[in-house]
Short mmCIF file of C-alpha atoms in Angstrom, two decimals:
data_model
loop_
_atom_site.label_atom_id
_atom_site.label_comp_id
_atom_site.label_asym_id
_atom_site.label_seq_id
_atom_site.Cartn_x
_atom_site.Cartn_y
_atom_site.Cartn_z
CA UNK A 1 -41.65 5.90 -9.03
CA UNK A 2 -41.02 8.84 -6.86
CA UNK A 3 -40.33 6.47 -3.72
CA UNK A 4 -38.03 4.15 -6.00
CA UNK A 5 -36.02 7.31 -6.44
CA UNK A 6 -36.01 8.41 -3.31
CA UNK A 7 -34.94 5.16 -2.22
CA UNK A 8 -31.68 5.04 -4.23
CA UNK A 9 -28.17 5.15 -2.35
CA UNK A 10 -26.79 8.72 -3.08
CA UNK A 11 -23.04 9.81 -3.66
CA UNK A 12 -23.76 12.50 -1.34
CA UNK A 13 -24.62 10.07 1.63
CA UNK A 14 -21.25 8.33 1.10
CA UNK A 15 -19.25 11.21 0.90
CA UNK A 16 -21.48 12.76 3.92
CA UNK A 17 -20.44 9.70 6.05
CA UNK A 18 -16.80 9.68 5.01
CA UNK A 19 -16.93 13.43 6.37
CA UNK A 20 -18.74 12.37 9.80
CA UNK A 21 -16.45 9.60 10.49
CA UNK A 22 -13.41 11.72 10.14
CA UNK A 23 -11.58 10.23 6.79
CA UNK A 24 -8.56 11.85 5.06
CA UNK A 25 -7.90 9.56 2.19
CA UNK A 26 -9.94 7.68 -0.31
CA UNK A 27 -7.13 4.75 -1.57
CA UNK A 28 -9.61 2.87 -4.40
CA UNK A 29 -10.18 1.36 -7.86
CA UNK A 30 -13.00 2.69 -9.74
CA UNK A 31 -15.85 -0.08 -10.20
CA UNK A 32 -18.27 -0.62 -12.33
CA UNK A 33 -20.30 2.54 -12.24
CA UNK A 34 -18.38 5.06 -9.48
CA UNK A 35 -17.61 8.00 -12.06
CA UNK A 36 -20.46 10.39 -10.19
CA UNK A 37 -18.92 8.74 -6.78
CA UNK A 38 -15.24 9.79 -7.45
CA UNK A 39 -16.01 13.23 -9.30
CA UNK A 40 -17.85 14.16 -5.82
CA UNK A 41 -14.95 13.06 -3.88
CA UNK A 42 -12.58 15.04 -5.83
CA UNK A 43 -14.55 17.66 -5.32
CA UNK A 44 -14.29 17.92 -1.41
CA UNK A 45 -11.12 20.20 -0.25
CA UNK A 46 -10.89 17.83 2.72
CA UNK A 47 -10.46 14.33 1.18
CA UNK A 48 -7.06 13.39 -0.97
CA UNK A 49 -8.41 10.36 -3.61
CA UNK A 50 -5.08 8.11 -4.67
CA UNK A 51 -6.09 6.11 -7.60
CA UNK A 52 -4.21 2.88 -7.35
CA UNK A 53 -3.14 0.56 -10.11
CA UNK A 54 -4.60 -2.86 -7.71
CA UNK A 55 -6.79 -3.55 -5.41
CA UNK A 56 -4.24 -5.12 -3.25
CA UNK A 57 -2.30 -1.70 -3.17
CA UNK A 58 -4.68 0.04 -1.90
CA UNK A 59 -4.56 -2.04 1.57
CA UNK A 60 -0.64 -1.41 2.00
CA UNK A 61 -1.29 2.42 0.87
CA UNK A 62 -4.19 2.91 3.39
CA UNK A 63 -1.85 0.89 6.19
CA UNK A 64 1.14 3.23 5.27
CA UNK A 65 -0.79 5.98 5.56
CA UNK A 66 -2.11 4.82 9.25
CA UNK A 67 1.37 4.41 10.24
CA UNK A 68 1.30 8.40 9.72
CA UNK A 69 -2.24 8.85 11.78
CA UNK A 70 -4.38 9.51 9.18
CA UNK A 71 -7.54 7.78 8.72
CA UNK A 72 -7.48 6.33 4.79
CA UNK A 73 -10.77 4.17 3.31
CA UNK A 74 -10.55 1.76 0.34
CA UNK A 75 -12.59 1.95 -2.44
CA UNK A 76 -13.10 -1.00 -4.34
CA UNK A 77 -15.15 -3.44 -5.86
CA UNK A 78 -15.49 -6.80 -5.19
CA UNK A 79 -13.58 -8.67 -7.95
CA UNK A 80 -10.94 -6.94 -6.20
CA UNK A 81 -11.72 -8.19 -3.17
CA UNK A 82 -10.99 -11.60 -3.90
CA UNK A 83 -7.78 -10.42 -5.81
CA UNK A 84 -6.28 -8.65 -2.59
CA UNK A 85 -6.57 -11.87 -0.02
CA UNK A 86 -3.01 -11.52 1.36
CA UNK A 87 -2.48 -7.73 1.43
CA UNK A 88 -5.95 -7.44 3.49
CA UNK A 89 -4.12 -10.19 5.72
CA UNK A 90 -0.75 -8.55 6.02
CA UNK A 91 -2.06 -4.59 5.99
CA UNK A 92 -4.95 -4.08 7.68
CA UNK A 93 -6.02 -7.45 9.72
CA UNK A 94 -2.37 -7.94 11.36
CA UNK A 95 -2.00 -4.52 11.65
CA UNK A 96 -5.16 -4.44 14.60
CA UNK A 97 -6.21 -1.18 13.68
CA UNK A 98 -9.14 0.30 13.10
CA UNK A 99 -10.33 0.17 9.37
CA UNK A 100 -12.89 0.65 6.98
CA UNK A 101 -13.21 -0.42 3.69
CA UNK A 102 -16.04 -0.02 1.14
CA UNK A 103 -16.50 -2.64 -1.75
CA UNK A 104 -19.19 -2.61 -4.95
CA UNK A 105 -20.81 -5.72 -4.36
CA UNK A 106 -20.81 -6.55 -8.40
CA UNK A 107 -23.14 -9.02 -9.24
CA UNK A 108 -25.39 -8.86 -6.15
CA UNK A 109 -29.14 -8.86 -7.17
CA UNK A 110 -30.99 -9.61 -3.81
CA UNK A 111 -33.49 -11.57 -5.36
CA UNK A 112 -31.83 -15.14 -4.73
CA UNK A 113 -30.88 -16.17 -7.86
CA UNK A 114 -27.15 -14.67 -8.36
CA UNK A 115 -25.81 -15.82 -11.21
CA UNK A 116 -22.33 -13.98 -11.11
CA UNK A 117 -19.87 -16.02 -9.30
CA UNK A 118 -17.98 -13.13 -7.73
CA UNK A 119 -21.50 -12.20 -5.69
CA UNK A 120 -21.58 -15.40 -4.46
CA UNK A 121 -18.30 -15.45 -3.18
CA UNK A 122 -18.19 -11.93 -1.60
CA UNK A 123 -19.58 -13.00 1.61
CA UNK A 124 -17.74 -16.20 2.04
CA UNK A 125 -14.79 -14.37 1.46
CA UNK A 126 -15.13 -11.95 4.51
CA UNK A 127 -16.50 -14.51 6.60
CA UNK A 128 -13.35 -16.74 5.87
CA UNK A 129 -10.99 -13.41 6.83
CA UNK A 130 -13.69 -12.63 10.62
CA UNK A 131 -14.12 -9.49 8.71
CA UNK A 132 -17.95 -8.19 9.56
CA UNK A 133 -19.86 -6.33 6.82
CA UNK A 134 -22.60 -3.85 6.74
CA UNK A 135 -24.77 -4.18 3.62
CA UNK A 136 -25.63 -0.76 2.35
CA UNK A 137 -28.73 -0.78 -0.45
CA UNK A 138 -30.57 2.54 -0.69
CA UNK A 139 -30.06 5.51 0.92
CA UNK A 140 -31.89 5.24 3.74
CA UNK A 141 -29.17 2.91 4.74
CA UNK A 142 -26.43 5.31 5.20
CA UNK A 143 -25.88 5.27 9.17
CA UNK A 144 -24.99 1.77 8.73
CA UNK A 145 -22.32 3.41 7.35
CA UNK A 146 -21.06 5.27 10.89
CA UNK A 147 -22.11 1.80 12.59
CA UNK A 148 -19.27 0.22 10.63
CA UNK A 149 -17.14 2.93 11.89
CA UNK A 150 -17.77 2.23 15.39
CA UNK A 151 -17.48 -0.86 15.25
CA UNK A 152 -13.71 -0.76 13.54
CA UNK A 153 -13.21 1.77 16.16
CA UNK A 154 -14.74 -0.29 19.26
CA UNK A 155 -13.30 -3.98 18.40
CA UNK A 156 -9.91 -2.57 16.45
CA UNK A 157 -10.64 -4.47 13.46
CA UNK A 158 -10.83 -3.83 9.72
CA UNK A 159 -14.98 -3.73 8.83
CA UNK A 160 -16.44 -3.78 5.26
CA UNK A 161 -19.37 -2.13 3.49
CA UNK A 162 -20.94 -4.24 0.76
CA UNK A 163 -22.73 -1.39 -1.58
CA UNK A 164 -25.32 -3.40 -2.92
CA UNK A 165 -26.64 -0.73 -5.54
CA UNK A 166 -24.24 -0.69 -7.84
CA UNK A 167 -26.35 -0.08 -10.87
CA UNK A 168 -27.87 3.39 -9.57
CA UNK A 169 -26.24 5.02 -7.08
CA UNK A 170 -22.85 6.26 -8.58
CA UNK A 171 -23.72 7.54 -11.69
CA UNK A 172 -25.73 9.98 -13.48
CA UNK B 1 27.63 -5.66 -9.46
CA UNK B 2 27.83 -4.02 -5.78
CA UNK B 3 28.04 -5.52 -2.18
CA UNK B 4 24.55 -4.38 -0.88
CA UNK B 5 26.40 -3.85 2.16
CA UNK B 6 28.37 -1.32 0.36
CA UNK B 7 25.51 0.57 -0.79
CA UNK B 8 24.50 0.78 2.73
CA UNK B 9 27.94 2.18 3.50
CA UNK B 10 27.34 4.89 1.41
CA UNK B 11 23.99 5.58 1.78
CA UNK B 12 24.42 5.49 5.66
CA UNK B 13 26.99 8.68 4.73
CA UNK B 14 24.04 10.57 3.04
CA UNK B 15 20.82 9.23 5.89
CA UNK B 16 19.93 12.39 7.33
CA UNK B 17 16.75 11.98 8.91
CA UNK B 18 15.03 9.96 6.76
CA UNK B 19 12.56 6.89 7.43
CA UNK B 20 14.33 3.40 5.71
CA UNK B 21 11.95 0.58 4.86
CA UNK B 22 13.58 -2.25 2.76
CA UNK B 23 12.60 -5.65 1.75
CA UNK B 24 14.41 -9.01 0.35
CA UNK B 25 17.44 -10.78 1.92
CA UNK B 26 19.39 -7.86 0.55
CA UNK B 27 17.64 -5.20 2.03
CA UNK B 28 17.87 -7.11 5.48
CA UNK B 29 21.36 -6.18 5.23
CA UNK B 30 20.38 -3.04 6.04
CA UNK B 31 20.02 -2.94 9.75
CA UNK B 32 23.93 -3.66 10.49
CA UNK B 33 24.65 -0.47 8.92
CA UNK B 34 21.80 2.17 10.85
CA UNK B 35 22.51 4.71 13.38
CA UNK B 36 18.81 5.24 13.71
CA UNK B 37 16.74 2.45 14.59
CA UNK B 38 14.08 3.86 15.60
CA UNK B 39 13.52 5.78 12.00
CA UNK B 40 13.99 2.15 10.53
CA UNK B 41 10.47 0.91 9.57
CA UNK B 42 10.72 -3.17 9.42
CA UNK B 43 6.94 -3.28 7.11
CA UNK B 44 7.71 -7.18 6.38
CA UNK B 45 5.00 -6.39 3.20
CA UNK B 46 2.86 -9.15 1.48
CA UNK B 47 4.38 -10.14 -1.72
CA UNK B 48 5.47 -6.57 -2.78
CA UNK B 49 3.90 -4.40 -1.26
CA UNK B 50 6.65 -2.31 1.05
CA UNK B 51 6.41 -0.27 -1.70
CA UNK B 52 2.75 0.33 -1.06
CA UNK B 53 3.03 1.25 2.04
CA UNK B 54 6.17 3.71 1.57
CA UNK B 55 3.66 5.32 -0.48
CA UNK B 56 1.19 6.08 2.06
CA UNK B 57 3.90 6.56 4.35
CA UNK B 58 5.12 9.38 2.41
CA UNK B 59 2.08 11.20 1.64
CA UNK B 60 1.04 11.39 5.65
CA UNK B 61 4.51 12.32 6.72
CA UNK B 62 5.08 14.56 3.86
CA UNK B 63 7.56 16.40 5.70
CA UNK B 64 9.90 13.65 6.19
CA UNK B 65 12.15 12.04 3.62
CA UNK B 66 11.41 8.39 2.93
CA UNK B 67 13.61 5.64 1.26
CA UNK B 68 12.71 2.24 0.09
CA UNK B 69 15.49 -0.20 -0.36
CA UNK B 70 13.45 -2.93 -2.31
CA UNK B 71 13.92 -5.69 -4.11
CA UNK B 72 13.40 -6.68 -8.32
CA UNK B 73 11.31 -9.94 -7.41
CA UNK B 74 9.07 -7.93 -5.05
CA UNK B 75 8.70 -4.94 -7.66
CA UNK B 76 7.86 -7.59 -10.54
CA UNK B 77 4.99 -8.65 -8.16
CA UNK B 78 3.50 -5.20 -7.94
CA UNK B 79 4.41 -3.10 -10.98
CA UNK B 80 1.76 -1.42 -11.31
CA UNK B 81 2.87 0.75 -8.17
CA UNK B 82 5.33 2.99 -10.37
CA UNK B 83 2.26 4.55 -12.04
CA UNK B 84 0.43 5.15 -8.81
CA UNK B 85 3.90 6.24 -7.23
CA UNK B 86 4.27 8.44 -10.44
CA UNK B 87 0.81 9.66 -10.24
CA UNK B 88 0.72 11.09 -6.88
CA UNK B 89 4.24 12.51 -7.16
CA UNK B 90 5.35 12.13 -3.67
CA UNK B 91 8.47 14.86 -3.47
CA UNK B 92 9.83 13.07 -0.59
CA UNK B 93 10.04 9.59 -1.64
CA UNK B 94 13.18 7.61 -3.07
CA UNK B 95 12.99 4.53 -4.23
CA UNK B 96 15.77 2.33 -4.65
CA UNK B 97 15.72 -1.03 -5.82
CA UNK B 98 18.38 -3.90 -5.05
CA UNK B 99 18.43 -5.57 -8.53
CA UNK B 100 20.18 -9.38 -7.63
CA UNK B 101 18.27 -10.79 -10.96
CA UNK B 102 17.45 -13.85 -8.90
CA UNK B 103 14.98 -14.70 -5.63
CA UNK B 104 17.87 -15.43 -3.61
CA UNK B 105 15.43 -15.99 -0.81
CA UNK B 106 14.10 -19.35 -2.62
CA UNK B 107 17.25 -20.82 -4.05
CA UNK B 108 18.39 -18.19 -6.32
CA UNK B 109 15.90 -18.42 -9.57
CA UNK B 110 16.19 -15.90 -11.48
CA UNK B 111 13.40 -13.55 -11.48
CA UNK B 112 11.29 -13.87 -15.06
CA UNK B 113 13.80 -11.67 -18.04
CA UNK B 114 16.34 -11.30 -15.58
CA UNK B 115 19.03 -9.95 -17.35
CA UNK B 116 17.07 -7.62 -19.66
CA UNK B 117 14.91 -5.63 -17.55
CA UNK B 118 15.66 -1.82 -17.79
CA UNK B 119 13.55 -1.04 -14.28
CA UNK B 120 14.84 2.55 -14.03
CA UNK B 121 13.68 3.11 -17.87
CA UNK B 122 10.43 1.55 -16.69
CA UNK B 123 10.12 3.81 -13.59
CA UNK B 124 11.40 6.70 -15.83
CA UNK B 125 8.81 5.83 -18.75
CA UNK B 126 6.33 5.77 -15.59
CA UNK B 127 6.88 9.66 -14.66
CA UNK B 128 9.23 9.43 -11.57
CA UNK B 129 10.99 12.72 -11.41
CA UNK B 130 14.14 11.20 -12.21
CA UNK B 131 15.71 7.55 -12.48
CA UNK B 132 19.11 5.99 -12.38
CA UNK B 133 20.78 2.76 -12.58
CA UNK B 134 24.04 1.64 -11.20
CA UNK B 135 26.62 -1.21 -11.68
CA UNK B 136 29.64 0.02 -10.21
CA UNK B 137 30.07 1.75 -6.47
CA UNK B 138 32.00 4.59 -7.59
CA UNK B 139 29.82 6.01 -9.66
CA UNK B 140 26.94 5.17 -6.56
CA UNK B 141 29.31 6.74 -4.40
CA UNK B 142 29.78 9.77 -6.52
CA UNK B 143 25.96 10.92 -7.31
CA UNK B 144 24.14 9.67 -3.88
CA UNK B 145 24.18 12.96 -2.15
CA UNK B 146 22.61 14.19 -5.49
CA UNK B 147 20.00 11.76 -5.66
CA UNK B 148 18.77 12.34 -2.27
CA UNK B 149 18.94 15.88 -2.38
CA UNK B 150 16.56 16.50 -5.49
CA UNK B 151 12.82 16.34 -5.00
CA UNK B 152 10.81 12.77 -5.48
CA UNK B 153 9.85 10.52 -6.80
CA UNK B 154 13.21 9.46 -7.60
CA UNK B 155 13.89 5.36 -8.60
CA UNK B 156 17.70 4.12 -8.57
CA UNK B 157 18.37 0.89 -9.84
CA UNK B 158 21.28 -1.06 -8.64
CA UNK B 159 22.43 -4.43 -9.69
CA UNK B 160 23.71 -6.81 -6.26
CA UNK B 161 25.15 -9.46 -5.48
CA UNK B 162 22.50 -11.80 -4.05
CA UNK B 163 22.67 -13.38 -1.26
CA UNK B 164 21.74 -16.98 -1.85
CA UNK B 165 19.89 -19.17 0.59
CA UNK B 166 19.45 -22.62 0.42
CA UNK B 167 19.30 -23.90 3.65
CA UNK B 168 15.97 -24.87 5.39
CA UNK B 169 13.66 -22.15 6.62
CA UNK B 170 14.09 -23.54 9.65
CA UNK B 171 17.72 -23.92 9.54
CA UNK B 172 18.26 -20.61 8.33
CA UNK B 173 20.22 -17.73 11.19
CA UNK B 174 18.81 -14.97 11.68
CA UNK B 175 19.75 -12.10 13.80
CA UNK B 176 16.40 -10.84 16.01
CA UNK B 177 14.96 -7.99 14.98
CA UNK B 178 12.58 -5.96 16.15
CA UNK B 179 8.28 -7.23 14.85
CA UNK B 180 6.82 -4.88 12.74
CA UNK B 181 4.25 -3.58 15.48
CA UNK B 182 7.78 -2.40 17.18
CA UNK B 183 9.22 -0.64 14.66
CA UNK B 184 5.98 1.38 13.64
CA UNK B 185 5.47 2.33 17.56
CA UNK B 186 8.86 3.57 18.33
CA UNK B 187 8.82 5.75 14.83
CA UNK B 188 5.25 7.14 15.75
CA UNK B 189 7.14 7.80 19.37
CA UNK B 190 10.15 9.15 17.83
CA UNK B 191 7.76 11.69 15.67
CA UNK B 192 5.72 12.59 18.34
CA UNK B 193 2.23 10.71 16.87
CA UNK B 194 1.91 7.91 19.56
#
């Protein structure tokens, strides 16, 4: 029981990473179970949070605010996702820039059998886009985090992180 | 109903310094009428989302006024952006809308409820700082130095004459302008973040 716990995928590493990698703005749409997530992120004096009303705002916002140099994430989940097609296509794949942007992978169970739709569409969504993905499960997973980074940084390129724990980690 | 080209008459009068995005085939209009290219921002958004990116615009350049000339059809497709506009109260953003009750890009269909819509009321009920709507250039003429001297988020309605285009896509004249990758370079060069 103790390892189970220690294995789960912490706010703290999130906001830890976002802090390493040098973000400014968290653009998002609360999933299923981010309340701990968000209340952290308020909490840090460096990071400004805009709630937006879509998914597909939060793309233009985060590419508005790279026009002005800053360095924005998305927050969202992935029924989103599949909601926001042409503002990922417009904002941040035509823009060549490097990007980031973190998505609840709702409905992703690992075990093979996925019976909600929206998890099996996830990945053939980004694939369709070229976007690569980082899968992020438990805690211990949380550099993949700064590998996404680099990689956005190295190929200038949007990159996603598929949270894949979306029943433990946010909330407490 | 007003010229759009006379609304960039007077606005032109009132520019300053500030960054102009617009959208729609009234907002194009815009680029006879600037003295400052390189502060014009030509986003070309996805199906309403100029307005998006204004936003973010305004929040990392906080220090710099920004207008949005954009268009009813394009705000019906992303509504929801007055609340997040409203919510993050961006004191340097104006956002004006070029009402022409139809998608004069397409044929001229009217937009769904043309005729009805109150969109400053809607912006206003939202919690933009203040919100006005316009039929007739004088009284435009009159109050824009006002409007663009108070603090943001301020939404101003104006009904215009669309601009109806039928012909082909590929038919169609258009003047070249600069891509979008242009525009946002030489505005990060002009402000000194290139």
């Amino acid at each position: 029981m103790a390892e189970q716990q220690a294995a789960i995928l912490k706010p703290e590493t999130l906001v830890e990473e976002f802090k390493k990698n040098g973000v400014t703005h968290v653009v998002t749409v609360p999933g299923s179970e981010t309340n701990y997530l968000y209340e952290l992120m308020r909490a840090q004096p460096w990071l400004d949070i805009i709630p937006a009303a879509s998914e597909a705002q939060t793309f233009a916002i985060a590419f508005g605010l790279m026009i002005g140099k800053k360095v924005p994430i998305c927050l969202i989940q992935n029924t989103g996702m599949l909601e926001s097609g042409n503002s990922i296509r417009s904002h941040v794949l035509d823009s060549g820039w490097p990007f980031v942007f973190f998505v609840g992978y709702k409905g992703w169970t690992r075990h093979g059998a996925t019976p909600e739709s929206v998890a099996r569409y996830t990945e053939p969504f980004l694939n369709a886009f070229g976007i690569t993905y980082y899968l992020v499960e438990h805690d211990a997973d949380g550099p993949r985090i700064s590998l996404a980074f680099e990689e956005a940084r190295a190929k200038n390129r949007p990159v996603a992180v598929l949270i894949g724990d979306e029943y433990h980690g946010f909330n407490r | 109903m007003i010229h759009a080209t006379d609304v960039f008459k007077v606005f032109q009068q009132h520019r300053g310094d500030a960054i102009v995005l617009w959208v729609g085939s009234s907002g194009r209009k815009w680029q006879e009428f600037s003295t400052n290219e390189k502060r014009d921002l030509n986003i070309r958004g996805a199906m309403g989302h100029t307005s998006s990116a204004a936003l973010g615009i305004a929040l990392s350049l906080p220090n710099e006024k920004i207008v949005i000339f954009d268009a009813e059809g394009a705000l019906l497709m992303n509504l929801g952006i007055l609340a997040t506009i409203a919510d993050k109260q961006p004191r340097n953003f104006y956002h004006f809308l070029l009402d022409n009750e139809c998608y004069a890009t397409t044929g001229g269909q009217p937009v769904p409820n043309a005729k009805n819509i109150n969109y400053a009321g809607m912006a206003r009920a939202a919690g933009y700082a203040a919100a006005y709507q316009f039929d007739d250039l004088e009284s435009l003429t009159r109050q824009m130095g006002e409007i663009l001297s108070q603090k943001g988020p301020v939404f101003v309605a104006i009904k215009v004459v669309p601009l109806i285009e039928n012909e082909p896509m590929a038919r169609r004249k258009r003047p070249p302008t600069r891509s979008r990758a242009e525009t946002i370079q030489a505005l990060q060069e002009e402000l000194g973040l290139a």
